Structure formats: C-alpha cells, structure tokens
Coordinates of C-alpha atoms and ligand atoms in Angstrom, one line a residue:
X1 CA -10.9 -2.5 38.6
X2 CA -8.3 -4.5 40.3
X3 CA -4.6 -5.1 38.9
X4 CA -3.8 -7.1 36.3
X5 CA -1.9 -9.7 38.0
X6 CA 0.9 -12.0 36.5
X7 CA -0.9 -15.2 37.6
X8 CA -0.9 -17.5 34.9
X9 CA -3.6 -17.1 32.3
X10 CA -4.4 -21.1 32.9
X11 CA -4.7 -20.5 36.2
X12 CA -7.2 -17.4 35.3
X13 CA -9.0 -18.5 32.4
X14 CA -11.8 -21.6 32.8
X15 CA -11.2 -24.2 30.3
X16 CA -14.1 -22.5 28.1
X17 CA -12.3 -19.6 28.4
X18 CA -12.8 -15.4 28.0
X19 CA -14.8 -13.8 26.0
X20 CA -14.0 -9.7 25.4
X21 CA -15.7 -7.2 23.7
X22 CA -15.1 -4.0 22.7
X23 CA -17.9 -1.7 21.4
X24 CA -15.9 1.3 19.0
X25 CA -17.6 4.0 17.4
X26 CA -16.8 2.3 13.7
X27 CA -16.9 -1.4 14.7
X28 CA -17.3 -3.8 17.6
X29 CA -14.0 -6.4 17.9
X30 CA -14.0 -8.9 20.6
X31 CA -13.0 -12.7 20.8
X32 CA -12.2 -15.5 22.8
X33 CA -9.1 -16.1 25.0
X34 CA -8.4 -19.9 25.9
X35 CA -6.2 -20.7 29.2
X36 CA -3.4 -21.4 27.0
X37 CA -3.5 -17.8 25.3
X38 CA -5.1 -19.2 22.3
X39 CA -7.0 -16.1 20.9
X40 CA -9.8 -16.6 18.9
X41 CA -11.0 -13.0 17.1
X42 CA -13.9 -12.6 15.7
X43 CA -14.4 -10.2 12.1
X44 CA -15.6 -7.1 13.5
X45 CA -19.2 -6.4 13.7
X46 CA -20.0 -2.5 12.0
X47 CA -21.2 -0.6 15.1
X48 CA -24.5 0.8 13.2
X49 CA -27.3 2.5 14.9
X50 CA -29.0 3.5 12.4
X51 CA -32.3 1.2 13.3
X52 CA -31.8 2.0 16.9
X53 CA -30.5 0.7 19.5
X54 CA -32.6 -2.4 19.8
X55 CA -31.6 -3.7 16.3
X56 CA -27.8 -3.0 17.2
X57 CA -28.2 -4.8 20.2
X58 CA -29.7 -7.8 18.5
X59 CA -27.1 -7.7 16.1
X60 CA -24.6 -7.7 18.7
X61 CA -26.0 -10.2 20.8
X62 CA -26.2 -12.5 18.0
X63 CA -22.4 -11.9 17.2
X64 CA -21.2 -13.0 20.6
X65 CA -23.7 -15.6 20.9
X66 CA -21.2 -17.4 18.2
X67 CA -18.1 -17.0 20.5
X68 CA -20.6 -19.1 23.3
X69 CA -23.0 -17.6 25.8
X70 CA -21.5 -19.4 29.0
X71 CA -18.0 -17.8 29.7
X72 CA -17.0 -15.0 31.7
X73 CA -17.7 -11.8 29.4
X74 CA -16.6 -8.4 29.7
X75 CA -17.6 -5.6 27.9
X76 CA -15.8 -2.4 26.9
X77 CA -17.7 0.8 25.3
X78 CA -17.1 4.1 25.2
X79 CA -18.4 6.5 27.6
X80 CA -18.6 7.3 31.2
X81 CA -20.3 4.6 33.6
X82 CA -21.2 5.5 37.1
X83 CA -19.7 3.1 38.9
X84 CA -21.6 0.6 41.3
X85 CA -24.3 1.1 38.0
X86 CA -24.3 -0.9 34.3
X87 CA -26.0 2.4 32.6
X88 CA -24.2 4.5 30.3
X89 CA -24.7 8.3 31.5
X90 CA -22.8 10.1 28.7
X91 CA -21.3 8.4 25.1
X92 CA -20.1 11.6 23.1
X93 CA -20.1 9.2 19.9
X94 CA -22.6 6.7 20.7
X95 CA -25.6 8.7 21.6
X96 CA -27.9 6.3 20.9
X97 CA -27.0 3.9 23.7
X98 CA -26.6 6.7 25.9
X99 CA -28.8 5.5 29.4
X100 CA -28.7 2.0 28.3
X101 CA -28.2 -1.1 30.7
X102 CA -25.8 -2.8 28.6
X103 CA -25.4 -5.8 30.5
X104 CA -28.9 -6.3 31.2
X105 CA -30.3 -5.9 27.3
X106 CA -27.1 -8.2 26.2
X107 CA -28.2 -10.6 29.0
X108 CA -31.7 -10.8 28.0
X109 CA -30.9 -11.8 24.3
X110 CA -28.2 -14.0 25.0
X111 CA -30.2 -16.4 27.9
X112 CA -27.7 -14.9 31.1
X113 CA -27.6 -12.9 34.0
X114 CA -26.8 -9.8 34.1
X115 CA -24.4 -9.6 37.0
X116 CA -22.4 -12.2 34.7
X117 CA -21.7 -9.7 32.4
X118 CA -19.2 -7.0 33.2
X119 CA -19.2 -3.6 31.4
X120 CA -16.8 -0.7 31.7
X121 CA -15.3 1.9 30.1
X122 CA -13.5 1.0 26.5
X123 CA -9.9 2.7 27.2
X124 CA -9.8 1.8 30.7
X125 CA -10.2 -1.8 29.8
X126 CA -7.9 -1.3 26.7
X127 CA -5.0 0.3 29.7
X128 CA -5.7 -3.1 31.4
X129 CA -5.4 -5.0 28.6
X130 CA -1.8 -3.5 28.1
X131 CA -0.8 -3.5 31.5
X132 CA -1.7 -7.4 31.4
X133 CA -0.2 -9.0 28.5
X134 CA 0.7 -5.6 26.4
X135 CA 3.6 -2.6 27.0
X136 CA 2.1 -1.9 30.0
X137 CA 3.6 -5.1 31.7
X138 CA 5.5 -4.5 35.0
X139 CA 4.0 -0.7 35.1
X140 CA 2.2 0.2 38.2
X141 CA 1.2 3.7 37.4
X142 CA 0.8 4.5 33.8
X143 CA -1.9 6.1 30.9
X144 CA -2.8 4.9 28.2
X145 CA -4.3 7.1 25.5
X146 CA -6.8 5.2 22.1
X147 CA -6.8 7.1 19.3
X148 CA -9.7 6.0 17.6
X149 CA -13.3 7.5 16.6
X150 CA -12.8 9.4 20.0
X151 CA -9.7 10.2 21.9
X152 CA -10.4 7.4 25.2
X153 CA -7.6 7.5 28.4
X154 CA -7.0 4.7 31.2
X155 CA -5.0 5.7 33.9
X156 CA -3.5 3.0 36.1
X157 CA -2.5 4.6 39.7
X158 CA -0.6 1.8 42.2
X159 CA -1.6 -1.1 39.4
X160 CA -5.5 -0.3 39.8
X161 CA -7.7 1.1 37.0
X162 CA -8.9 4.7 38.2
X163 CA -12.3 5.5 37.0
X164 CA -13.2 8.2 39.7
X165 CA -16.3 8.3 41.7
X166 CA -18.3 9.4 38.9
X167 CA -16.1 7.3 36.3
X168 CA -15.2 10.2 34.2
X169 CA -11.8 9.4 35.2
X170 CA -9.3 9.6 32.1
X171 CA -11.9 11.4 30.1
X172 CA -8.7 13.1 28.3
X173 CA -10.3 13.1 24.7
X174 CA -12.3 16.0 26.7
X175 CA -9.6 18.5 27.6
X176 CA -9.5 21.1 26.2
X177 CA -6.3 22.2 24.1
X178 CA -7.4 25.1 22.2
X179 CA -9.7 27.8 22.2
X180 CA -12.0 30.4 19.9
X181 CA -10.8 30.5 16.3
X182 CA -8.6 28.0 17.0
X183 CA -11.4 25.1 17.5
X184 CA -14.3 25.5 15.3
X185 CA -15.3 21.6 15.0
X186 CA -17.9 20.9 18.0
X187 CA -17.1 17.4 19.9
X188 CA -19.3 14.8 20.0
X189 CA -19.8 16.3 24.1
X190 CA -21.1 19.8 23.1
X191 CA -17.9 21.4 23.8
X192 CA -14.8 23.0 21.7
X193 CA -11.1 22.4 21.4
X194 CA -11.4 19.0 23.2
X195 CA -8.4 16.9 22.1
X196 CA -10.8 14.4 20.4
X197 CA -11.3 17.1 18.0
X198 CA -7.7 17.2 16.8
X199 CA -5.6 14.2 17.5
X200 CA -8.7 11.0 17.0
X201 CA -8.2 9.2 13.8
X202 CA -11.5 10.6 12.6
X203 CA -10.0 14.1 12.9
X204 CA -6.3 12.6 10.9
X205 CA -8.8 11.6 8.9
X206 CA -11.0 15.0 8.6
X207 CA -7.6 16.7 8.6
X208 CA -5.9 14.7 5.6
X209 CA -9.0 15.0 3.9
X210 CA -9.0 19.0 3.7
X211 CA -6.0 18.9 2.9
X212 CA -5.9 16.7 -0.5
X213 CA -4.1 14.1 1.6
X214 CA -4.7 10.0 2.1
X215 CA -7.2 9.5 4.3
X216 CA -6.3 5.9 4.8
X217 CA -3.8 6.6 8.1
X218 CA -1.7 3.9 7.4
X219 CA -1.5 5.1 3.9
X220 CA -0.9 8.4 5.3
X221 CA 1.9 7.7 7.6
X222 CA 3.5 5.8 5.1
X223 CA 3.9 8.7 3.4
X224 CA 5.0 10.6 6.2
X225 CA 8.0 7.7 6.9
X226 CA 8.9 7.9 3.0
X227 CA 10.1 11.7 2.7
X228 CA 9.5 15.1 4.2
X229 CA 6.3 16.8 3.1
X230 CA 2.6 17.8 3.8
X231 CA 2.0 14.2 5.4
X232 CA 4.6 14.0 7.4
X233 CA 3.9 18.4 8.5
X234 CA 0.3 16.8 9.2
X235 CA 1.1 13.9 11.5
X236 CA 3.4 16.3 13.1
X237 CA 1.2 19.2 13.8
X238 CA -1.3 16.4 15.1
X239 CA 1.3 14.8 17.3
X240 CA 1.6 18.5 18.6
X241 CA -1.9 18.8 19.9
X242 CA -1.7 15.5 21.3
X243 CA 1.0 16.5 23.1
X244 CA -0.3 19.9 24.5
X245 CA -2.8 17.6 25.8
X246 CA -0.5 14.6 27.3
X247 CA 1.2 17.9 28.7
X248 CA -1.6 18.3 31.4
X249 CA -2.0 14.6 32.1
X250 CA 1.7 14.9 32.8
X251 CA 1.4 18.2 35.0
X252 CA -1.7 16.6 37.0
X253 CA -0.5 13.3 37.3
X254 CA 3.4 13.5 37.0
X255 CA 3.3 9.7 34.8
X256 CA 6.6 8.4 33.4
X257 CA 4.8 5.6 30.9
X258 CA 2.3 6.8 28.0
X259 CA 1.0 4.1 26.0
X260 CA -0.6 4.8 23.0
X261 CA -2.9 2.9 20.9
X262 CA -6.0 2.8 19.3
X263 CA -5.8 2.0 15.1
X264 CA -4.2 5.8 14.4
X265 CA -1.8 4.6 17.4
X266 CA 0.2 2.6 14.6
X267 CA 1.3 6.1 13.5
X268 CA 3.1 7.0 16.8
X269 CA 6.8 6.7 15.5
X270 CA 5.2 10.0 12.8
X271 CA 3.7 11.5 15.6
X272 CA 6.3 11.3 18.4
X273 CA 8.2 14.4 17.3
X274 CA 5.1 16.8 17.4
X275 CA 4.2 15.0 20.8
X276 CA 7.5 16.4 22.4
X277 CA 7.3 19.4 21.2
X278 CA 3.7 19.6 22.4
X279 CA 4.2 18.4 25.9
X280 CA 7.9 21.0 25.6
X281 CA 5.5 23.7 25.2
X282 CA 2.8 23.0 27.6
X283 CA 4.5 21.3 30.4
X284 CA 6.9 23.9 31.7
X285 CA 9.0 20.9 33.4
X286 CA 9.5 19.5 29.8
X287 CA 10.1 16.2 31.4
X288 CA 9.9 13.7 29.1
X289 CA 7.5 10.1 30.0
X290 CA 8.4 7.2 27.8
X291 CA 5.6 7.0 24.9
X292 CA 4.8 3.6 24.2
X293 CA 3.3 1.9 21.3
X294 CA 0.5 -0.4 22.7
X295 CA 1.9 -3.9 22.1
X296 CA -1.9 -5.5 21.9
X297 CA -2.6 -3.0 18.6
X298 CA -6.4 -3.6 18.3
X299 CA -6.9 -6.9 20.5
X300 CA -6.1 -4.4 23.7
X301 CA -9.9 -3.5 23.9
X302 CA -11.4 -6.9 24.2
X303 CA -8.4 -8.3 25.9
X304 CA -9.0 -6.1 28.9
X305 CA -12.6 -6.9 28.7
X306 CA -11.7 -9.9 28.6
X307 CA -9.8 -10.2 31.8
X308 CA -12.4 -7.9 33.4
X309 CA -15.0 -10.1 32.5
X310 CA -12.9 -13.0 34.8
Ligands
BGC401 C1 -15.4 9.0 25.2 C2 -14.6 8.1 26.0 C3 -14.0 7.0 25.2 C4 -13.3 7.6 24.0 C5 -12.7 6.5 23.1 C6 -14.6 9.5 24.0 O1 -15.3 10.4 23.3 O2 -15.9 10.1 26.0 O3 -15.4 7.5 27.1 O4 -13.2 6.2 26.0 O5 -14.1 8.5 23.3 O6 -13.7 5.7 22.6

C-alpha cells in the first residue's frame, strides 16, 4: 500500500468519484467520495451472517450497488489477507467469511471485475485514511490502533502501509497483555489475554456490563468526564491494558504518533491517563508518543478504502 500523497483529491478522484467500504464486525459503513471532497455516507448495513455468507454478500452487494457499480472501490475487512491474494485466511470475528474471495463474490453480484475491486485489511486502510485527510496528516511513520468489535492496528513505516509478508502485520488486538487467571475470556483467535479481549468496545462493553455500569460507551464516558467514580475507575483500568499493550508496539517499533480510533476511540481523553500508566509500566523507557484521536471518527475505514480503491 503506497503513501497517502497530498495530491489534490480532484486530481485523484474521477469525476464519478470513490466508493469505500468498510466491513465491521457490528456494521458495514462505506460511501462515496466526489473530487471535491463531497462525502456521500451511506446508513450502515448490520454485518449479519446468520444466513451465511452468501445472503450477507448479497445484501452487501446490493447496498453498494446503490452508491454505483462503476467507480474505483476499495474494500476494508477485518482479518489477515496474504498479500498478492483477495482470500481472507484468518477473521477472529468474522469466521464465516474466513477463506472468502471478497472481491471476486462482490464482483460477480455487482456486474465487475474483480481486479477492479481492492480489498485489504480494515485498520490498515483506516491508518491510511488518517494519514490522508485525518490526524495522521504530515506523519511518515505512525500506528494507528481501532477500537471496535476487535482491537485492529495499521502501522505506517516511511509513509507506506506495512502489512508484512504474510499480512499479519499490526495484528496488535492479538498481543498478548495478560496471562492465566488474569485472562479468562477466549479471543475470537483461540488464544488468551490478547488485548482485543480487554481494551475493544465489546469488552468496555462486557466490562461495564458486569459491573452495573452503561453499556452505551458514549453514555459511559460521559459519566466518566462528569465526576470521579466506577466509570471513570473502568475507562481507566481499560486505558491501562491498552497501554501495557501500546507499550510493546512502542518497544518494537520506537513510534512517536498513536492514533486512536474506532467508535470506543471517542473515549480516549477517559482513557489517556490509564494508557500512560500502562505504557509507564510496560515500556521501561517510559517515553511518551503523542496519542491522537483519529480526526475521520468512523468515515476513516471507508475513506482509506476509498483511496485504496484509486
Ligand atoms: C482482527 C484484525 C482487525 C481487528 C479490527 C481483529 O480481531 O484480527 O484483523 O483489524 O480485529 O477489526
């Protein structure tokens, strides 16, 4: 995945302009971008698989065949892609389409080529979308982190996406932070103590719930903001694990910009003081990157689909 360039999005964009997608575990969002940075977003589509992938994909297909079926598309989902192939090898939380040619079953419903549709990884194309027209602007070597159904990472290393030879690269919802007693909820990827499993919005959201808390997040860190208290104890201890794992980003890849975004994202001014303290307890440098909130809030996704699609 090449930089994000400043060249002007008219200069970018044809005149029928962009279309994005990005495939969540709870909902698919995606829209248009025109060449003069008009976005047209489209309600999201509920990412149920229920019926299989075949119904999803029919679903799907017919949602973005409303957005037009001619204009350069990029997809993002979540999951590891080997590059140089379309398939999906591993999805922790979308199983179902796990070995499925996403380009080529979207091409077939929607009347176009394959090799006209690009698909990669959701958080790397969410980093890109930052580092184009979000807080990631001017930054050559940064990660972003999503915190959504699953904990996604994009790392961008001399202003190029870095997916690895097997594209596992910025799998960080997968390190692990904890161990034994400590991590008793299985990941979606067969493991335990992966980050996912304490810092994703479902976990805020598996967390609040035991304890008698909101489990609406923004509900939750509004709480947190009003007054001392078991919400704002909660978004800290999360923000803690986060930061034990941004700790051994930081040690591996010695990054002075962290964005984070994803819909719990919008609770990172809650969660920044755990994060230090995490990454003051794991990193023994206890240098501290600038943590971003992603600028793009949601659009990011399908934005740097979007642009990957071009
Ligand atoms: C997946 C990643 C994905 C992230 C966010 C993780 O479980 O392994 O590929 O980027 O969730 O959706």
């Amino acid at each position: 995945m090449t930089s994000a360039s400043s060249t002007p999005l008219q200069d970018m964009i044809p005149e029928c302009g962009a279309i994005g997608i990005d495939i969540g575990g709870t909902s698919v969002k995606g829209g248009l971008l025109l060449p003069d940075g008009t976005r047209h977003v489209s309600v999201p589509l509920p990412t149920n698989l229920d019926s299989g992938a075949g119904v999803f994909l029919d679903d799907l297909a017919h949602w973005i065949g409303a957005l037009g079926c001619t204009c350069p598309m990029g997809v993002g989902v979540p999951g590891v892609f080997a590059p140089g192939s379309r398939k999906l090898t591993d999805s922790p939380n979308l199983k179902t389409l796990e070995g499925c040619d996403l380009a080529q079953e979207l091409g077939q419903r929607l009347g176009r080529e394959a090799a006209s549709i690009r698909v990669g990884n959701d958080a790397n194309l969410a980093a890109f979308g930052e580092q184009w027209l979000g807080a990631g602007r001017g930054h050559d070597d940064m990660v972003m982190v999503t915190l959504g159904t699953g904990v996604g990472g994009g790392i961008i290393l001399n202003g190029r996406v870095f997916e690895g030879p097997a594209g596992r690269g910025g799998e960080v919802g997968h390190i692990r932070i904890h161990e034994g007693e400590l991590a008793p909820i299985a990941c979606g990827c067969g493991n335990h103590g992966c980050l996912e499993t304490f810092a994703s919005a479902s976990a805020a959201q598996r967390l609040a719930r035991n304890a008698s808390l909101p489990t609406d997040l923004s509900q939750l860190a509004d709480a947190a903001r009003q007054s001392a208290g078991p919400a704002r104890d909660l978004l800290e201890t999360i923000g803690m694990d986060l930061g034990r794992g941004l700790a051994q980003i930081l040690i591996l890849l010695d990054m002075e910009t962290i964005i984070i975004g994803g819909g719990f994202g919008a609770a990172l001014d809650m969660l920044k003081p755990g994060i230090q303290e995490g990454i003051r307890e794991r990193d023994f440098t206890a240098r501290m990157p600038q943590i971003l909130e992603a600028e793009l809030g949601s659009d990011a996704g399908w934005l740097g689909a979007a642009r990957y699609g071009l």
